[in-house]
PDB file of C-alpha atoms in Angstrom:
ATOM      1  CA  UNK A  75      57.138 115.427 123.212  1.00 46.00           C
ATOM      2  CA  UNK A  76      60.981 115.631 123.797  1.00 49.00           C
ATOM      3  CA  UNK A  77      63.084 117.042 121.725  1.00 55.00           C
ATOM      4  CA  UNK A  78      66.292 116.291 123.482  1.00 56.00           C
ATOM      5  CA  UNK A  79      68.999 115.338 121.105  1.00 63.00           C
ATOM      6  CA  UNK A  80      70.857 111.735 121.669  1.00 68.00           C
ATOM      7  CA  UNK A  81      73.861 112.361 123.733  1.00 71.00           C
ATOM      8  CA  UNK A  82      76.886 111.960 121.104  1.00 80.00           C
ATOM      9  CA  UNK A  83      79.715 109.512 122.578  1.00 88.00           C
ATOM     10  CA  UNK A  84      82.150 108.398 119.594  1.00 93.00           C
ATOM     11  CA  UNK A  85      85.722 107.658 119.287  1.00 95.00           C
ATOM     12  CA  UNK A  86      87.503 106.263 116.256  1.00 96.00           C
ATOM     13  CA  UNK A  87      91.110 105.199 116.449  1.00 97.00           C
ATOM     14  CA  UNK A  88      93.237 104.781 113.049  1.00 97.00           C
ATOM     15  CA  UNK A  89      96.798 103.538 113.302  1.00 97.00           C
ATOM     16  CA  UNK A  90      99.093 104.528 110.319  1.00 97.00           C
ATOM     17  CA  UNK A  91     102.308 103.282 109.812  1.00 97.00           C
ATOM     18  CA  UNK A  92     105.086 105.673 108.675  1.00 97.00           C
ATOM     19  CA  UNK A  93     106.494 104.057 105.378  1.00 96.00           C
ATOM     20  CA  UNK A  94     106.123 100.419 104.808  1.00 92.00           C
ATOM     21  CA  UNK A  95     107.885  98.728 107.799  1.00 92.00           C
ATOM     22  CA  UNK A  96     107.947 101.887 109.650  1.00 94.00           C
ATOM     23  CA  UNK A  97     106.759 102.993 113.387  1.00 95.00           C
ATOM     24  CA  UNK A  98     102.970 103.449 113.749  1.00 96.00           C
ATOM     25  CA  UNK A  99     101.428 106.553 114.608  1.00 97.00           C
ATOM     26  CA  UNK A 100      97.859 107.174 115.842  1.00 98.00           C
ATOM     27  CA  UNK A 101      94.889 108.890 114.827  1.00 98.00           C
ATOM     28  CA  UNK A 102      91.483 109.971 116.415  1.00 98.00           C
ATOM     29  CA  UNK A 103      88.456 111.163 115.911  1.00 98.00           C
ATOM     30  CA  UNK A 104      85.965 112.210 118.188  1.00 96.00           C
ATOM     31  CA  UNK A 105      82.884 113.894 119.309  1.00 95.00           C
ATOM     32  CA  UNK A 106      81.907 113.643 122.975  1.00 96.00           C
ATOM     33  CA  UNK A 107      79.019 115.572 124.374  1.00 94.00           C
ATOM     34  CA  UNK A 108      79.512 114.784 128.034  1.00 93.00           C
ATOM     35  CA  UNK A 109      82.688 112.999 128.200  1.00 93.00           C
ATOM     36  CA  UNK A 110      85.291 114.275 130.500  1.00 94.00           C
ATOM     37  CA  UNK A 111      89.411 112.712 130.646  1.00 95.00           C
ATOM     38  CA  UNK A 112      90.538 111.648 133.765  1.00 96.00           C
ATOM     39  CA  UNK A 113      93.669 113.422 134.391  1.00 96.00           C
ATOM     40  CA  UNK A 114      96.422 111.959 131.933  1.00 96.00           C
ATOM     41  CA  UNK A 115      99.683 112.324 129.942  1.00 97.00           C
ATOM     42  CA  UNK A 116     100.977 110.935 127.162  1.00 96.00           C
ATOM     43  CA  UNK A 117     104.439 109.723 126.036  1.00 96.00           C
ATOM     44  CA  UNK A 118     104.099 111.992 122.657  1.00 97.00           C
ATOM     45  CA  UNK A 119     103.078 115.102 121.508  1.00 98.00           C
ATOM     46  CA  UNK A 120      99.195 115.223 120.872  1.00 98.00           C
ATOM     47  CA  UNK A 121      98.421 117.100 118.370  1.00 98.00           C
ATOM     48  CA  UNK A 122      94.776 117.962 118.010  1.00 97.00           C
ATOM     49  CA  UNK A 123      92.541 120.446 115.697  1.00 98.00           C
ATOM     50  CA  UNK A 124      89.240 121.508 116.732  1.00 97.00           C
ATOM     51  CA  UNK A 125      86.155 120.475 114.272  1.00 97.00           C
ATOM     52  CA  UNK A 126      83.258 121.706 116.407  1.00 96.00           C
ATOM     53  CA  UNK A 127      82.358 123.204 119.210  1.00 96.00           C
ATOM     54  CA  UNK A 128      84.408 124.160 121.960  1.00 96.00           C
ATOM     55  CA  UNK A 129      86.663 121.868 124.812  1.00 96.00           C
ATOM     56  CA  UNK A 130      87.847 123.009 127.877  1.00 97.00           C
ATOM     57  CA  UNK A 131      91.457 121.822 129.361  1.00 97.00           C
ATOM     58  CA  UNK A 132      92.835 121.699 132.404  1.00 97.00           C
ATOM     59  CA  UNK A 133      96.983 121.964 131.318  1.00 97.00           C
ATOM     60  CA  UNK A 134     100.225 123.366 133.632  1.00 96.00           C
ATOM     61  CA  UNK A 135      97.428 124.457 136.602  1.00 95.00           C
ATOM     62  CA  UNK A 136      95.087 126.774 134.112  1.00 96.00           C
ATOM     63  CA  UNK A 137      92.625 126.151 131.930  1.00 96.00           C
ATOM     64  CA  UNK A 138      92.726 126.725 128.041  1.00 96.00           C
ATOM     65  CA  UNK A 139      89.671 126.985 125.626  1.00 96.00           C
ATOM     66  CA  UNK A 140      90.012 125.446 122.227  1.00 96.00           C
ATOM     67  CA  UNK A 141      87.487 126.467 119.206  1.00 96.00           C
ATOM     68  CA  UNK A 142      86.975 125.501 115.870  1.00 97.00           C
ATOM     69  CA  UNK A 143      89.934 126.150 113.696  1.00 97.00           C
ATOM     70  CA  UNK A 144      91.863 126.001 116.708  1.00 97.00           C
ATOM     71  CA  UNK A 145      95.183 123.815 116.853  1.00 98.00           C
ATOM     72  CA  UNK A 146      95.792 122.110 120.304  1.00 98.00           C
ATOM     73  CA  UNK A 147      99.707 121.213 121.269  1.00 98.00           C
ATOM     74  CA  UNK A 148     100.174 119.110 124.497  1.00 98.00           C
ATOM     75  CA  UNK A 149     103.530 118.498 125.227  1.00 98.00           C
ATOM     76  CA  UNK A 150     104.705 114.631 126.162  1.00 97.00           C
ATOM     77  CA  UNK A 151     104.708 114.461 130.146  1.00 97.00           C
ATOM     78  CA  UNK A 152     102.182 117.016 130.925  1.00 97.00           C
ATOM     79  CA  UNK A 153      99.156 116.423 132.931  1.00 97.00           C
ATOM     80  CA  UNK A 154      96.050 117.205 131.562  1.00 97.00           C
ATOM     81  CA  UNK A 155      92.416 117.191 131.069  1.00 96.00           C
ATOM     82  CA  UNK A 156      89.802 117.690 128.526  1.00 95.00           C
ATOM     83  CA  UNK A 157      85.937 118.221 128.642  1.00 95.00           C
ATOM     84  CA  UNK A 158      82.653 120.149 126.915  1.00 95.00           C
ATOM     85  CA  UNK A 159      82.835 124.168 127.577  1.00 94.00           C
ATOM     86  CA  UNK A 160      79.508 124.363 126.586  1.00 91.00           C
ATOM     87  CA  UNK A 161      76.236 121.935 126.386  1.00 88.00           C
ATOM     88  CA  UNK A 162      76.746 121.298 122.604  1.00 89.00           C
ATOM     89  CA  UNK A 163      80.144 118.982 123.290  1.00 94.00           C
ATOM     90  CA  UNK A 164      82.688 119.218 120.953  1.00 96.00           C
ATOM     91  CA  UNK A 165      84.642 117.304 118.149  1.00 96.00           C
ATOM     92  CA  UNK A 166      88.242 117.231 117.447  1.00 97.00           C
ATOM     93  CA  UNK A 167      91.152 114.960 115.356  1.00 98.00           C
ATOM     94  CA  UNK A 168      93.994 114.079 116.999  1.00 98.00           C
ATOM     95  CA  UNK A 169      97.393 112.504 116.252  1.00 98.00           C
ATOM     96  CA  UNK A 170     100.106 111.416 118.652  1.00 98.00           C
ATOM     97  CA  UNK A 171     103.360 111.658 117.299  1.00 97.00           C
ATOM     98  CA  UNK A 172     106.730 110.352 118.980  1.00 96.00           C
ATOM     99  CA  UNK A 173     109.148 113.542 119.351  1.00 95.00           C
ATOM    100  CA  UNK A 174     111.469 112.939 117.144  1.00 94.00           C
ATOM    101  CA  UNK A 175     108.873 113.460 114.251  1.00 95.00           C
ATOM    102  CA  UNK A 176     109.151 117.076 115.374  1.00 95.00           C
ATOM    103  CA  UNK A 177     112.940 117.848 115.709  1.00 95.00           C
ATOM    104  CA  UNK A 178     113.388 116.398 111.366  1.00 94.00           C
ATOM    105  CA  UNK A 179     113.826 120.057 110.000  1.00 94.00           C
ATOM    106  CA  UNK A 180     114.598 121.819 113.124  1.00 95.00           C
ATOM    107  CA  UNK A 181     117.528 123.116 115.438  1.00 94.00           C
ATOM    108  CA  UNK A 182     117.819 123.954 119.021  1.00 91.00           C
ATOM    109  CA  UNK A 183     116.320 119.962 120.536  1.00 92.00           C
ATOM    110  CA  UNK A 184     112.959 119.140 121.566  1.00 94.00           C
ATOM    111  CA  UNK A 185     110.535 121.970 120.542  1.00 96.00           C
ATOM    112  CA  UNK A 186     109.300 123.626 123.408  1.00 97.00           C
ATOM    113  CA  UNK A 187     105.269 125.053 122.392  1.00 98.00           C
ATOM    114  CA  UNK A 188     104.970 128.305 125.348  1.00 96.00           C
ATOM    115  CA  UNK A 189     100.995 128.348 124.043  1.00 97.00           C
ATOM    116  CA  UNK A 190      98.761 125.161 124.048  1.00 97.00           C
ATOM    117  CA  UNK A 191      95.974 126.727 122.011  1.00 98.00           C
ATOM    118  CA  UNK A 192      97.419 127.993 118.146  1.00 98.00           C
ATOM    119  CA  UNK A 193      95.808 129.968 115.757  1.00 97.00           C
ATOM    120  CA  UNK A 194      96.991 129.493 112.124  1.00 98.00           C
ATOM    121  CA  UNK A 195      94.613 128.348 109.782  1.00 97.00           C
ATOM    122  CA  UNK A 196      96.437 127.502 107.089  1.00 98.00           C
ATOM    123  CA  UNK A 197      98.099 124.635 108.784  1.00 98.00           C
ATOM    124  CA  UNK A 198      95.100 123.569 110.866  1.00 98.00           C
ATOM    125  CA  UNK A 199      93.530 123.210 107.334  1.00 98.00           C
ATOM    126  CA  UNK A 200      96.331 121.252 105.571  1.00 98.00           C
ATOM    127  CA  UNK A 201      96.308 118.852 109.621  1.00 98.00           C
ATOM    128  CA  UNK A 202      92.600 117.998 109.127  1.00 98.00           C
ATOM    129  CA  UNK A 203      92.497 117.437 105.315  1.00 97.00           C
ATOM    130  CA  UNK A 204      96.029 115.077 106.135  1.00 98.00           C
ATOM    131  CA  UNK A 205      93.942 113.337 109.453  1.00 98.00           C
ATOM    132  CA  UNK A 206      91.288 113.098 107.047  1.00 97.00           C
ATOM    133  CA  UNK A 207      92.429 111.536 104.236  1.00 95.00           C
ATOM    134  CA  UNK A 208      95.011 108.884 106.445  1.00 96.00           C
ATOM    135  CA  UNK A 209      92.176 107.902 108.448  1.00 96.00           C
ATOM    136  CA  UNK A 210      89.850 106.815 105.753  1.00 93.00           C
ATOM    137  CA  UNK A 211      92.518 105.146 103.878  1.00 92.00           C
ATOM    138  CA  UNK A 212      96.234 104.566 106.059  1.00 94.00           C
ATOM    139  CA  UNK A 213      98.423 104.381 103.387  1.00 94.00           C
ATOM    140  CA  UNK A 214     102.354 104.462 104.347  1.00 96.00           C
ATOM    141  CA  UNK A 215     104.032 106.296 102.231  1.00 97.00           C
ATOM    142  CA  UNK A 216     101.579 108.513 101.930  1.00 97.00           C
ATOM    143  CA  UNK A 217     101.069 108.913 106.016  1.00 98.00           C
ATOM    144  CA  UNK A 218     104.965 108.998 105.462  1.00 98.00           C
ATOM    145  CA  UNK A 219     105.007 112.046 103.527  1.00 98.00           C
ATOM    146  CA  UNK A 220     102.338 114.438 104.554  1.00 98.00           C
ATOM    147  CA  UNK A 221     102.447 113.977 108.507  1.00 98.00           C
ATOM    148  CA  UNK A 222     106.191 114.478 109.475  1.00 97.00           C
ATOM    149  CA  UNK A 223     106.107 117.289 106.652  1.00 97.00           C
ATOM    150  CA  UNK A 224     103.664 119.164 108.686  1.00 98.00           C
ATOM    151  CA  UNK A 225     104.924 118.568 112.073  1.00 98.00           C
ATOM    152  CA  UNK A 226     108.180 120.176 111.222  1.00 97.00           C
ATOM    153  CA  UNK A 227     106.001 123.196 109.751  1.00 97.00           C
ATOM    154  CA  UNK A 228     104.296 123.137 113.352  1.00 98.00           C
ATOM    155  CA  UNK A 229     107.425 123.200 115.071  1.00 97.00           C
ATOM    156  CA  UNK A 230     109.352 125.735 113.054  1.00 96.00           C
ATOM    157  CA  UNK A 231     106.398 128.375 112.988  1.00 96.00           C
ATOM    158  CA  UNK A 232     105.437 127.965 116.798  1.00 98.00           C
ATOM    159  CA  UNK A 233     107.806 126.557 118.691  1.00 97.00           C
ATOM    160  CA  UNK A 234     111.199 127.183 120.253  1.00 96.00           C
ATOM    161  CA  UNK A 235     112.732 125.339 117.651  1.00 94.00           C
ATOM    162  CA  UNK A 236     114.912 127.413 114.840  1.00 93.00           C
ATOM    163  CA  UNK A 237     114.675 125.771 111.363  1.00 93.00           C
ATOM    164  CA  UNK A 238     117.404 124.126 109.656  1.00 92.00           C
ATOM    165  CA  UNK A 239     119.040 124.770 106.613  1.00 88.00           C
ATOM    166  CA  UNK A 240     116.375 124.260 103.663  1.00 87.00           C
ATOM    167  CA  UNK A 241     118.804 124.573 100.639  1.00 88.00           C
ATOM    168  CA  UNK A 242     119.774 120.655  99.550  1.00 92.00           C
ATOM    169  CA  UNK A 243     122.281 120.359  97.707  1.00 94.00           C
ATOM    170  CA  UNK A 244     121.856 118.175  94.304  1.00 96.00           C
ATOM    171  CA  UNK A 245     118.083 118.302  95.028  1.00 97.00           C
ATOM    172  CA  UNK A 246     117.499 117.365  91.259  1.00 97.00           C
ATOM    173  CA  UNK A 247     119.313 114.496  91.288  1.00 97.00           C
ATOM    174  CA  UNK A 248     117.906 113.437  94.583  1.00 97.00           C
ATOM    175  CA  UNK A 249     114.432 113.397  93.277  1.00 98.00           C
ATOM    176  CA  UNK A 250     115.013 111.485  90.160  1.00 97.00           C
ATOM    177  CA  UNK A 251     116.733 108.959  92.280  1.00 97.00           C
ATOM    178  CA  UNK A 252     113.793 108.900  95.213  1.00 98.00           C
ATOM    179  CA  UNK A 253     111.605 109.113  91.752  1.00 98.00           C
ATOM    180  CA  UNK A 254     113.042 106.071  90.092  1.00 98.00           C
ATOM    181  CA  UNK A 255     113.097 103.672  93.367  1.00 97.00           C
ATOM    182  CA  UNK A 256     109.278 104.378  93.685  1.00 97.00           C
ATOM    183  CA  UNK A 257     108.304 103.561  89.883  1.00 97.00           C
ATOM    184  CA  UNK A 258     110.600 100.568  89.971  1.00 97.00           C
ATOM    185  CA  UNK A 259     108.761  99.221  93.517  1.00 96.00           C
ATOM    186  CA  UNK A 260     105.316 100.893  93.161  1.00 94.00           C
ATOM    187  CA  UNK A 261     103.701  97.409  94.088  1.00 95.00           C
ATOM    188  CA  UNK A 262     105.400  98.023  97.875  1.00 94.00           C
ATOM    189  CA  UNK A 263     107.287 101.227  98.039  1.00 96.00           C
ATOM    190  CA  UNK A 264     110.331 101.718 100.625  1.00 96.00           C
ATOM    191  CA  UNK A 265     110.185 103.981 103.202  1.00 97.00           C
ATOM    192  CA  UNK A 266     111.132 107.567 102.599  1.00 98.00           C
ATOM    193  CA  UNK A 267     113.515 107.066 106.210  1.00 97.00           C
ATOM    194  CA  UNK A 268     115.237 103.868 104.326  1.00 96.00           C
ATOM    195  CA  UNK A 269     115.874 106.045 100.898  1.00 97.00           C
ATOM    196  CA  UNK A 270     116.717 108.503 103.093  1.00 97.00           C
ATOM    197  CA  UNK A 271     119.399 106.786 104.968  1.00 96.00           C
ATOM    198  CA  UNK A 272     120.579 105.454 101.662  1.00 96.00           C
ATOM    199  CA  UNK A 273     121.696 109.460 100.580  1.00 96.00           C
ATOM    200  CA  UNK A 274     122.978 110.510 103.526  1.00 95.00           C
ATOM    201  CA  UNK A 275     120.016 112.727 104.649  1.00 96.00           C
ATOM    202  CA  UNK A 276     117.238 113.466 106.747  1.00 95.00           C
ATOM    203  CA  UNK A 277     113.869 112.459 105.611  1.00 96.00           C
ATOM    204  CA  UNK A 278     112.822 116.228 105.912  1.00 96.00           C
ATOM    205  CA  UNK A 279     115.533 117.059 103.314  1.00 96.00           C
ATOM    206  CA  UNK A 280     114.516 114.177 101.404  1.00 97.00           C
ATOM    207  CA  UNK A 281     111.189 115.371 101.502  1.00 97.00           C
ATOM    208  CA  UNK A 282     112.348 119.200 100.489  1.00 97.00           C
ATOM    209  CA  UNK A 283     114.384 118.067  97.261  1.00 97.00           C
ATOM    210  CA  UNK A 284     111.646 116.112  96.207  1.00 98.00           C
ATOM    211  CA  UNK A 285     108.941 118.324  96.502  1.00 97.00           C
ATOM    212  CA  UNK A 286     111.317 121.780  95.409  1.00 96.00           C
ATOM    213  CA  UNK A 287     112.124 119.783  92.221  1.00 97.00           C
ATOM    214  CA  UNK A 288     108.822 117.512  91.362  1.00 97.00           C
ATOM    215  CA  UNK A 289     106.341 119.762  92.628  1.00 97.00           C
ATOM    216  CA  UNK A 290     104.561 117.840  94.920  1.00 97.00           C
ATOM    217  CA  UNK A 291     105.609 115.159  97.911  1.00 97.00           C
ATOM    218  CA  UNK A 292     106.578 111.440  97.272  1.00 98.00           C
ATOM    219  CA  UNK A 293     103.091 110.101  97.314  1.00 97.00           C
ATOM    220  CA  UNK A 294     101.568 112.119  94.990  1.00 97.00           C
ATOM    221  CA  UNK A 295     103.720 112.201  92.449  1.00 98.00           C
ATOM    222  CA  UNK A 296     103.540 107.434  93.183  1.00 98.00           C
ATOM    223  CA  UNK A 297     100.156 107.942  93.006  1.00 97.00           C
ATOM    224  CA  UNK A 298      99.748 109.614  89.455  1.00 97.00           C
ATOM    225  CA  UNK A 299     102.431 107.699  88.049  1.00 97.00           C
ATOM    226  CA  UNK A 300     100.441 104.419  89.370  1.00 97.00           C
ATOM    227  CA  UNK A 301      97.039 106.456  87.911  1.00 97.00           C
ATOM    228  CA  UNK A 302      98.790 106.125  84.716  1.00 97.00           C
ATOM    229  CA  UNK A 303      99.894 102.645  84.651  1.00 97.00           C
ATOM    230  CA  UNK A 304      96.047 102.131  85.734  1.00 97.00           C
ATOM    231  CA  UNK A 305      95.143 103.548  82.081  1.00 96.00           C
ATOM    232  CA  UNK A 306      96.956 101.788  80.033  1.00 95.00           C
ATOM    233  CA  UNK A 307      95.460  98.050  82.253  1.00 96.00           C
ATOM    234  CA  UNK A 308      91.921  99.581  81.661  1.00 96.00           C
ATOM    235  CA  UNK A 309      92.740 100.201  77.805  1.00 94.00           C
ATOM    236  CA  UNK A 310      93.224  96.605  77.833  1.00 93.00           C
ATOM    237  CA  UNK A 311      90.079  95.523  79.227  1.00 93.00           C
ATOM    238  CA  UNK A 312      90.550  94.759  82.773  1.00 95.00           C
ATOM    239  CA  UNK A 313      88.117  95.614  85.515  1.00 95.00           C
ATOM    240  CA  UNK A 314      89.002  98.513  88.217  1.00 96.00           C
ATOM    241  CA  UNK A 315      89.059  95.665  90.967  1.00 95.00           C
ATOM    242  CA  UNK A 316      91.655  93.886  89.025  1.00 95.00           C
ATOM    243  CA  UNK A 317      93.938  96.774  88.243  1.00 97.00           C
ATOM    244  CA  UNK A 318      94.022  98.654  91.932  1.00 96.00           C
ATOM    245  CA  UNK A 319      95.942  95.791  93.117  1.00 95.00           C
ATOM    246  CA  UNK A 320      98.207  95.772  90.214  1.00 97.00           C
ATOM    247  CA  UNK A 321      99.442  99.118  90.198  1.00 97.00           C
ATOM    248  CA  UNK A 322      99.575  99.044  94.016  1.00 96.00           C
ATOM    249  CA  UNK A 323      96.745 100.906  95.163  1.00 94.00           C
ATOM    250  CA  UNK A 324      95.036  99.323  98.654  1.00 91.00           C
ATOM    251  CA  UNK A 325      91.795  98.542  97.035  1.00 93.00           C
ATOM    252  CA  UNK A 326      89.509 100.072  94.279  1.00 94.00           C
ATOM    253  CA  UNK A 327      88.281 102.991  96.064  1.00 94.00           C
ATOM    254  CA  UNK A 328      91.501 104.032  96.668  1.00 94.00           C
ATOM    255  CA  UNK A 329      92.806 103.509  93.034  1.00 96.00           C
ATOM    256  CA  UNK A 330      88.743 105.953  92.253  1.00 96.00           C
ATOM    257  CA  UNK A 331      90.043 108.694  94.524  1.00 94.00           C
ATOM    258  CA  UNK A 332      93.292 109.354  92.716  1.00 96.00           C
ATOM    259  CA  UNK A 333      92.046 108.399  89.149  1.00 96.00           C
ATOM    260  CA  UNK A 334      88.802 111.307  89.838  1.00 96.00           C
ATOM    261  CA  UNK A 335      91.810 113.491  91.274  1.00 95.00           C
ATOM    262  CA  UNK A 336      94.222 112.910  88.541  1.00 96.00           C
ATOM    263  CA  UNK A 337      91.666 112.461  84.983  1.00 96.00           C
ATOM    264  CA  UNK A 338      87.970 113.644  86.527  1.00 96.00           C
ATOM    265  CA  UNK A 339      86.400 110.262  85.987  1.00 96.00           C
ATOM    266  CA  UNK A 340      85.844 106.910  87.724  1.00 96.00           C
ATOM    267  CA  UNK A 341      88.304 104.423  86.664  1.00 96.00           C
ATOM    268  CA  UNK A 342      85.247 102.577  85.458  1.00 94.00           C
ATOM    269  CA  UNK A 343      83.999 105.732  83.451  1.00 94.00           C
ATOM    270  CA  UNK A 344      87.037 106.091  81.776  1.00 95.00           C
ATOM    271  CA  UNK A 345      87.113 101.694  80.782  1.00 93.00           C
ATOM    272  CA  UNK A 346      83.561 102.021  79.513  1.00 91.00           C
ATOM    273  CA  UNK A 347      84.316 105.194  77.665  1.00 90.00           C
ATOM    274  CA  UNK A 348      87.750 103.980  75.784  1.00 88.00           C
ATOM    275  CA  UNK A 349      86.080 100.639  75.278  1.00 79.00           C
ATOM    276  CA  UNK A 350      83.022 102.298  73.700  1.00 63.00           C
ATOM    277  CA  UNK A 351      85.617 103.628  71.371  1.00 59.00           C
ATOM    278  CA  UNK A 352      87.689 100.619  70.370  1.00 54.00           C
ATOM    279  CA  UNK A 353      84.145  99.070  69.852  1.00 49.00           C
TER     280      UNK A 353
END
């Protein structure tokens, strides 16, 4: 009897959108046993961490190996290729992002990557978990907040580039006023560029004040306040499906994920348990 395993072929595109209105940026995720690029190039960075096993690519007339942990950086224009190194394929995620998402936060113009093949676990870590979590649920402002964030970390600790200034000044009052436009439109939240334009700044020091003052990024801090408004709706008797789409969540396992991160319990949990009580 064989025991040959089924040859693995499987590609899954996501597109995100970068704050509501904003430009779209892809996602993949793959694992390909066999399957071998024709000779390509893209108009973007592509930005790729390895999940398993190892790929082999053919980039400026060598090859490079990637492995898991590994973080792959092809630059727009170059001509490349990508295959199995070894009979057990490989599996990667993969975002292409226009260039400009890599120049927020830096100095010195396009970032120029000398090495295709990075190793920094940290920030392959904090890439996948981000992929990860857009993927399965493409929300903007969140897509908005954790993806450009990390691409300037990519660019500043690897690249050419020289980071900017971080200091912002009147940080404080920049987050309560990013802070208050968010509460006051948590049904459809503007786009951290838009607020951003509205101060006078650069999304990345947008993103910096906010996070330096709150604690954590934009979408976090939405999601808990909207993880709270959620309470007070299932106090009052409504169902979970009901109050995701009031308090702006995309459906009612995304309004589960933040209320188990946020309070341990299922929405529905917590409206049995506080009803039991009332009762």
């Amino acid at each position: 009897m064989s025991t040959r395993q089924p040859i693995r072929e499987q590609a899954r595109w996501t597109r995100a959108r970068l704050g509501r209105c904003g430009p779209p940026l892809d996602l993949l995720t793959a694992h390909f046993d066999q399957h071998v690029y024709a000779p390509h190039a893209h108009t973007e960075f592509t930005i790729g961490v390895t999940v398993g096993g190892s790929e082999v690519i053919a980039y400026r007339g060598g090859r490079i190996h990637s492995y898991p942990g590994s973080i792959v950086v092809l630059e727009p224009g170059e001509m490349h290729t990508g295959g199995p190194a070894a009979s057990d394929g490989y599996a990667y995620q993969a975002l292409y992002a226009e260039p400009s998402l890599l120049t927020d936060g830096t100095l010195g113009g396009l970032p120029h990557f000398r090495d295709a093949v990075l190793h920094d676990p940290d920030l392959a870590t904090a890439l996948r978990r981000a992929h990860t979590d857009i993927s399965t649920c493409p929300d903007p402002l969140e897509a908005e907040s954790r993806l450009p964030w990390l691409l300037t970390a990519l660019a500043r600790r690897h690249s050419t580039a020289r980071a900017s200034e971080d200091a912002v000044p009147g940080a404080a009052h920049i987050a309560r006023s990013v802070r208050d436009r968010l509460a006051d439109e948590l049904l459809d939240p503007p786009s951290l560029a838009a607020l951003a334009t509205d101060l006078g700044l650069s999304r990345y020091q947008l993103l910096r004040a906010f996070r330096t003052t709150m604690g954590v990024p934009p979408y976090a801090w939405l999601a808990q306040h909207r993880v709270a408004r959620a309470r007070g709706l299932l106090e009052s008797g409504l169902r979970p499906a009901e109050v995701a789409g009031l308090v702006g969540f995309a459906d009612q396992a995304h309004l589960t994920r933040w209320f188990r991160r946020v309070l341990g319990v299922t929405p529905a949990a917590y409206r049995n348990s506080v009803q039991d009580t009332a009762g």
